[in-house]
Coordinates of C-alpha atoms and ligand atoms in Angstrom, one line a residue:
X1 CA 19.0 11.7 -55.3
X2 CA 21.2 9.6 -57.4
X3 CA 23.5 8.3 -54.4
X4 CA 20.1 6.7 -52.5
X5 CA 18.9 4.6 -54.9
X6 CA 20.3 1.2 -53.9
X7 CA 19.0 2.0 -50.6
X8 CA 16.4 0.3 -49.0
X9 CA 15.1 2.0 -46.2
X10 CA 12.3 0.3 -44.0
X11 CA 10.5 3.7 -43.0
X12 CA 8.5 5.5 -45.5
X13 CA 9.6 9.0 -44.2
X14 CA 13.2 8.7 -45.0
X15 CA 12.5 7.8 -48.9
X16 CA 11.6 9.4 -51.9
X17 CA 9.1 7.4 -53.6
X18 CA 6.0 8.9 -53.0
X19 CA 6.0 12.3 -54.7
X20 CA 3.8 14.8 -56.8
X21 CA 4.7 16.6 -59.6
X22 CA 3.8 19.4 -57.8
X23 CA 6.5 18.4 -54.8
X24 CA 9.3 17.6 -57.5
X25 CA 9.3 20.6 -58.5
X26 CA 9.5 22.6 -55.3
X27 CA 12.0 20.1 -54.0
X28 CA 13.8 20.9 -56.9
X29 CA 14.6 24.6 -55.4
X30 CA 14.8 23.9 -52.0
X31 CA 18.6 23.7 -50.6
X32 CA 20.2 20.0 -50.3
X33 CA 22.3 17.9 -48.4
X34 CA 23.8 14.5 -48.0
X35 CA 22.6 12.7 -45.1
X36 CA 25.1 9.6 -43.4
X37 CA 23.4 7.2 -45.1
X38 CA 24.3 9.2 -48.6
X39 CA 21.0 9.5 -49.1
X40 CA 19.7 13.6 -49.9
X41 CA 17.5 16.0 -47.2
X42 CA 16.2 19.4 -48.2
X43 CA 15.1 22.4 -46.2
X44 CA 12.3 23.2 -46.2
X45 CA 10.4 26.2 -44.4
X46 CA 14.1 26.1 -42.0
X47 CA 14.1 22.3 -41.1
X48 CA 15.9 19.2 -42.8
X49 CA 13.1 16.8 -44.8
X50 CA 13.5 13.5 -46.8
X51 CA 11.5 14.0 -50.7
X52 CA 8.4 12.0 -49.0
X53 CA 7.9 14.2 -45.7
X54 CA 8.2 17.4 -47.8
X55 CA 5.5 15.6 -49.7
X56 CA 3.7 14.9 -46.2
X57 CA 3.8 18.4 -44.9
X58 CA 2.5 19.8 -48.0
X59 CA -0.7 17.4 -47.5
X60 CA -1.0 18.5 -44.4
X61 CA -0.4 22.3 -45.2
X62 CA -3.1 22.0 -47.9
X63 CA -5.8 19.5 -46.1
X64 CA -5.6 19.7 -42.5
X65 CA -8.7 21.5 -41.6
X66 CA -8.1 22.5 -37.2
X67 CA -11.3 22.0 -34.9
X68 CA -11.3 24.4 -32.4
X69 CA -11.0 21.7 -29.6
X70 CA -7.5 20.1 -31.5
X71 CA -4.1 19.2 -29.6
X72 CA -0.6 19.1 -31.4
X73 CA 1.8 17.7 -29.8
X74 CA 5.3 18.7 -31.0
X75 CA 9.1 18.1 -30.3
X76 CA 12.2 17.6 -31.3
X77 CA 12.6 13.8 -32.4
X78 CA 13.8 11.8 -28.5
X79 CA 13.0 14.8 -26.2
X80 CA 9.6 13.0 -24.5
X81 CA 7.7 13.1 -27.4
X82 CA 6.6 9.2 -26.5
X83 CA 6.1 10.1 -22.5
X84 CA 4.1 13.4 -23.8
X85 CA 1.6 11.9 -25.7
X86 CA 1.3 9.4 -23.1
X87 CA 0.1 11.1 -20.3
X88 CA -2.0 14.1 -22.2
X89 CA -3.7 11.0 -23.5
X90 CA -4.3 9.8 -20.0
X91 CA -5.5 13.4 -19.3
X92 CA -7.9 14.6 -21.8
X93 CA -9.2 10.8 -21.8
X94 CA -9.3 10.0 -17.9
X95 CA -12.9 10.2 -17.7
X96 CA -13.2 7.6 -20.1
X97 CA -10.8 5.2 -19.0
X98 CA -11.7 5.3 -15.4
X99 CA -10.8 2.0 -14.7
X100 CA -7.7 1.8 -16.4
X101 CA -6.2 -0.3 -12.9
X102 CA -8.7 -3.5 -14.4
X103 CA -6.2 -3.3 -17.0
X104 CA -8.9 -1.5 -20.0
X105 CA -6.8 1.4 -20.7
X106 CA -5.9 1.7 -24.3
X107 CA -1.9 2.3 -22.7
X108 CA -1.7 -0.9 -21.5
X109 CA -2.2 -2.3 -24.5
X110 CA -1.3 -0.1 -26.9
X111 CA 1.8 2.2 -27.5
X112 CA 1.9 5.9 -27.4
X113 CA 2.5 6.7 -30.6
X114 CA -0.2 4.9 -32.1
X115 CA -2.6 6.3 -30.0
X116 CA -1.3 9.9 -30.9
X117 CA -0.6 9.9 -34.5
X118 CA 2.2 12.0 -36.0
X119 CA 0.7 14.0 -39.2
X120 CA 3.4 14.2 -41.2
X121 CA 5.2 11.0 -40.7
X122 CA 1.8 8.8 -40.5
X123 CA -0.9 10.7 -41.1
X124 CA -0.5 12.4 -44.2
X125 CA 2.8 10.6 -45.1
X126 CA 0.3 7.6 -45.4
X127 CA -2.9 9.2 -47.3
X128 CA -3.1 12.7 -49.0
X129 CA -6.4 13.3 -46.9
X130 CA -6.2 11.0 -44.2
X131 CA -9.4 10.4 -42.5
X132 CA -10.0 12.5 -38.8
X133 CA -13.4 12.2 -38.5
X134 CA -13.6 9.3 -36.8
X135 CA -10.6 10.5 -34.0
X136 CA -12.6 10.9 -30.6
X137 CA -12.7 14.4 -29.2
X138 CA -10.5 16.4 -28.4
X139 CA -8.4 14.8 -30.8
X140 CA -4.8 14.8 -30.7
X141 CA -2.3 15.0 -32.9
X142 CA 1.9 15.0 -33.0
X143 CA 4.6 16.2 -35.2
X144 CA 8.4 16.7 -35.6
X145 CA 7.9 20.0 -37.3
X146 CA 8.9 23.6 -36.8
X147 CA 5.9 26.3 -35.6
X148 CA 6.4 28.3 -38.5
X149 CA 5.1 25.0 -40.8
X150 CA 2.2 24.3 -38.3
X151 CA 1.2 28.7 -38.4
X152 CA -0.2 29.1 -41.5
X153 CA -2.8 26.3 -40.9
X154 CA -3.2 26.6 -37.5
X155 CA -3.4 30.8 -37.1
X156 CA -7.5 31.1 -37.3
X157 CA -7.9 27.9 -34.5
X158 CA -7.7 28.3 -31.3
X159 CA -6.5 24.8 -30.8
X160 CA -3.3 24.2 -28.5
X161 CA -0.2 22.9 -28.6
X162 CA 2.0 21.7 -26.1
X163 CA 6.1 21.6 -27.3
X164 CA 8.4 19.4 -25.4
X165 CA 12.5 20.1 -24.8
X166 CA 15.0 18.4 -23.7
X167 CA 18.7 19.2 -23.6
X168 CA 20.9 18.6 -26.7
X169 CA 23.8 16.4 -25.3
X170 CA 20.7 13.9 -24.2
X171 CA 18.9 14.2 -27.2
X172 CA 22.0 13.1 -29.3
X173 CA 23.2 10.6 -27.4
X174 CA 19.1 9.1 -27.5
X175 CA 19.2 9.6 -30.5
X176 CA 22.2 8.0 -31.5
X177 CA 21.3 4.6 -29.9
X178 CA 17.8 5.3 -31.9
X179 CA 19.4 5.4 -34.6
X180 CA 21.3 2.3 -34.6
X181 CA 17.8 0.4 -33.4
X182 CA 16.0 1.6 -36.7
X183 CA 18.0 2.1 -39.7
X184 CA 19.9 -1.2 -40.7
X185 CA 23.2 -1.4 -40.6
X186 CA 23.5 -2.4 -44.6
X187 CA 22.3 1.0 -45.6
X188 CA 25.6 2.7 -43.9
X189 CA 28.7 1.8 -43.2
X190 CA 29.4 4.0 -39.9
X191 CA 27.5 5.2 -37.1
X192 CA 29.5 7.1 -35.0
X193 CA 28.7 8.8 -32.4
X194 CA 31.4 11.7 -33.6
X195 CA 29.3 11.4 -37.2
X196 CA 26.2 12.4 -35.6
X197 CA 28.1 14.9 -33.4
X198 CA 29.7 17.0 -37.0
X199 CA 25.6 16.5 -38.0
X200 CA 24.5 18.6 -35.4
X201 CA 27.3 20.9 -35.6
X202 CA 26.6 21.5 -39.1
X203 CA 22.9 21.4 -38.5
X204 CA 21.5 19.5 -41.6
X205 CA 19.7 16.6 -40.2
X206 CA 16.2 15.3 -40.1
X207 CA 14.2 17.6 -38.3
X208 CA 17.4 19.8 -37.6
X209 CA 18.2 22.0 -36.6
X210 CA 17.9 21.4 -32.9
X211 CA 18.1 24.1 -31.9
X212 CA 15.8 26.0 -34.5
X213 CA 13.0 24.4 -33.9
X214 CA 13.5 24.3 -30.1
X215 CA 13.7 28.5 -30.8
X216 CA 10.4 28.6 -32.8
X217 CA 8.3 27.0 -30.3
X218 CA 9.9 29.5 -27.3
X219 CA 8.4 32.3 -29.4
X220 CA 5.6 31.2 -30.2
X221 CA 4.6 30.3 -27.3
X222 CA 5.2 34.3 -26.0
X223 CA 2.8 35.7 -28.2
X224 CA -1.0 34.3 -27.4
X225 CA -2.0 33.5 -31.5
X226 CA -2.2 30.0 -31.2
X227 CA -1.9 29.0 -27.4
X228 CA 1.3 27.0 -27.3
X229 CA 3.1 25.5 -23.9
X230 CA 6.4 25.4 -23.7
X231 CA 7.3 22.5 -21.2
X232 CA 11.2 20.6 -20.3
X233 CA 11.7 16.8 -20.5
X234 CA 14.5 17.4 -18.0
X235 CA 11.1 19.5 -15.5
X236 CA 9.0 16.6 -15.8
X237 CA 11.5 14.3 -14.3
X238 CA 12.4 16.3 -11.3
X239 CA 8.5 18.0 -10.6
X240 CA 6.4 15.4 -12.6
X241 CA 3.6 16.0 -10.7
X242 CA 3.5 19.7 -10.9
X243 CA 4.2 19.7 -14.6
X244 CA 1.2 16.4 -15.3
X245 CA -0.8 19.3 -13.4
X246 CA 0.3 22.3 -15.6
X247 CA -0.1 20.2 -18.3
X248 CA -3.7 19.0 -17.2
X249 CA -4.4 23.0 -16.9
X250 CA -3.2 24.2 -19.9
X251 CA -5.2 21.6 -22.1
X252 CA -8.3 22.4 -20.3
X253 CA -8.2 19.1 -18.2
X254 CA -7.8 20.5 -14.7
X255 CA -8.0 17.9 -11.8
X256 CA -9.9 18.7 -9.3
X257 CA -9.6 18.6 -5.8
X258 CA -11.2 15.4 -5.5
X259 CA -9.4 13.7 -8.2
X260 CA -5.7 15.2 -6.6
X261 CA -6.6 13.8 -3.1
X262 CA -8.1 10.2 -4.7
X263 CA -4.5 10.0 -6.1
X264 CA -5.3 10.1 -9.5
X265 CA -2.2 11.9 -10.8
X266 CA -0.2 9.7 -8.9
X267 CA -1.7 6.8 -10.7
X268 CA -1.2 8.5 -14.7
X269 CA 2.3 9.1 -13.9
X270 CA 2.7 5.5 -13.1
X271 CA 1.0 4.5 -16.0
X272 CA 2.6 6.2 -18.2
X273 CA 6.3 5.8 -16.4
X274 CA 9.6 4.5 -18.7
X275 CA 9.4 1.4 -16.3
X276 CA 5.5 0.6 -17.1
X277 CA 5.1 1.1 -20.4
X278 CA 8.4 -0.1 -21.4
X279 CA 7.6 -3.6 -19.8
X280 CA 4.5 -3.5 -21.3
X281 CA 4.3 -6.5 -24.1
X282 CA 2.8 -3.7 -26.0
X283 CA 5.3 -2.3 -25.9
X284 CA 8.2 -4.9 -26.6
X285 CA 6.7 -6.2 -29.5
X286 CA 5.1 -4.7 -32.9
X287 CA 5.9 -1.8 -34.9
X288 CA 3.6 1.9 -34.8
X289 CA 2.0 3.1 -37.4
X290 CA 5.1 4.8 -38.6
X291 CA 7.0 2.0 -39.3
X292 CA 9.8 1.6 -35.8
X293 CA 9.6 -0.9 -33.4
X294 CA 7.6 0.0 -30.2
X295 CA 10.3 -1.2 -28.0
X296 CA 13.0 1.5 -29.8
X297 CA 11.0 4.2 -28.6
X298 CA 12.1 3.6 -25.0
X299 CA 15.7 3.2 -23.2
X300 CA 17.2 4.3 -19.8
X301 CA 15.6 8.3 -20.1
X302 CA 16.1 10.5 -16.8
X303 CA 19.2 13.9 -17.6
X304 CA 22.9 14.2 -18.2
X305 CA 23.4 10.7 -19.9
X306 CA 25.2 12.1 -22.2
X307 CA 28.2 12.1 -19.7
X308 CA 29.2 8.4 -20.6
X309 CA 29.3 9.8 -23.7
X310 CA 30.2 13.0 -24.8
X311 CA 33.8 14.2 -24.5
X312 CA 33.9 18.3 -22.8
X313 CA 34.9 19.4 -25.7
X314 CA 31.4 18.1 -27.5
X315 CA 29.5 19.1 -24.7
X316 CA 30.9 22.9 -24.7
X317 CA 30.2 22.8 -28.5
X318 CA 26.5 21.9 -28.5
X319 CA 25.9 24.2 -25.9
X320 CA 27.7 27.0 -27.8
X321 CA 25.3 26.2 -30.9
X322 CA 22.1 26.7 -28.6
X323 CA 23.0 29.4 -26.4
X324 CA 24.5 31.2 -29.8
X325 CA 20.7 30.6 -30.9
X326 CA 18.7 31.3 -28.2
X327 CA 21.2 34.4 -26.9
X328 CA 18.1 37.4 -26.3
X329 CA 15.5 34.6 -26.3
X330 CA 15.1 34.1 -22.8
X331 CA 15.3 30.5 -22.9
X332 CA 18.5 29.1 -21.2
X333 CA 19.2 25.1 -20.8
X334 CA 20.6 24.7 -17.8
Ligands
LIG401 P1 16.9 8.1 -24.2 O1 17.4 7.4 -25.2 O2 18.0 9.0 -23.5 O3 16.8 7.2 -23.1 P2 10.9 10.7 -27.6 O4 9.8 9.8 -27.3 O5 11.2 11.9 -28.2 O6 11.5 9.7 -29.0 O7 11.9 10.0 -26.8 C1 13.1 9.0 -26.0 C2 13.5 9.3 -25.4 O8 12.9 9.6 -24.2 C3 14.3 8.1 -24.6 O9 15.3 8.6 -23.9 C4 13.6 7.7 -23.8 O10 14.2 6.1 -22.8 C5 12.1 8.6 -23.2 N1 10.7 7.5 -22.7 C6 10.1 7.2 -23.4 N2 9.2 7.2 -23.0 C7 9.3 7.8 -22.0 C8 8.5 7.6 -20.5 N3 7.7 7.5 -20.1 N4 9.4 8.4 -19.4 C9 10.4 8.6 -19.7 N5 10.5 9.0 -19.9 C10 10.8 7.6 -21.3

């Protein structure tokens, strides 16, 4: 942690100033690597975090009590988390906000990340024991933790997990743009795409390695301990109606024939679309409960944008690390 002493990051979950003695002891036994700012990252249960996030995960693992109706939305950052949060919120609460054409829908006045909050980089990062009792049912939460880190806590509950993934190349390019928006330039000398590519190849970066996380949820989706729905950003772009109906079916909020006829599916998709959300004042201004400017969550979207940024060689190497990891799992990225 020495190298990070003089640095100030705006994001609490990237810091190391809120860690108990128990957590310090744990951290001292974990593998450690330096990030792009020279700050220490630690590998806990197969994923890399800053110390405050390790503490938040311990808080979550100790104190979170799932309810049967809870829904956890999981993802690797930049894989479509914001979209999934908006869609899941709109689907499960659609009867409550049936009149959202009248501008009354919460998604029109609030960012999806404030309506569906992250467990480890928001709720349990701020508070060892966040008050979750007042949340409307079904409670919706989000996480970037791998499945094995949730598993113990959720094991005895039938609560549902939805995972969204996206191809590693678009994720990397999206993350690179995102980093330049959220991490102050004074904190690092360089934010080159090549450096981020190296991080992805080596595997030691916040919430990485990507391919390990994807595999954890893929495996979990094949066994029926906690029900896990495995979705991809690419399928959501290609067949949004089918995918949102699949999501609704899985969550136990299937669209009725009448709703389908009345255009409810399309209305929800329009409400949650990148163009609609990114143009709302609520998303152009303000900061989310996890400390990130709302506008940073929206850019171009779509599939294959990486081609404008990555060389053929980089793309090949990224595909290789994913293919190697997923070999024999039955999951393939096109
Ligand atoms: P790009 O940077 O490729 O444009 P996350 O929500 O996991 O942080 O992922 C952010 C990525 O999802 C960004 O991708 C962003 O533009 C895109 N995105 C955000 N909201 C979206 C929406 N409603 N529909 C489709 N894509 C969306």
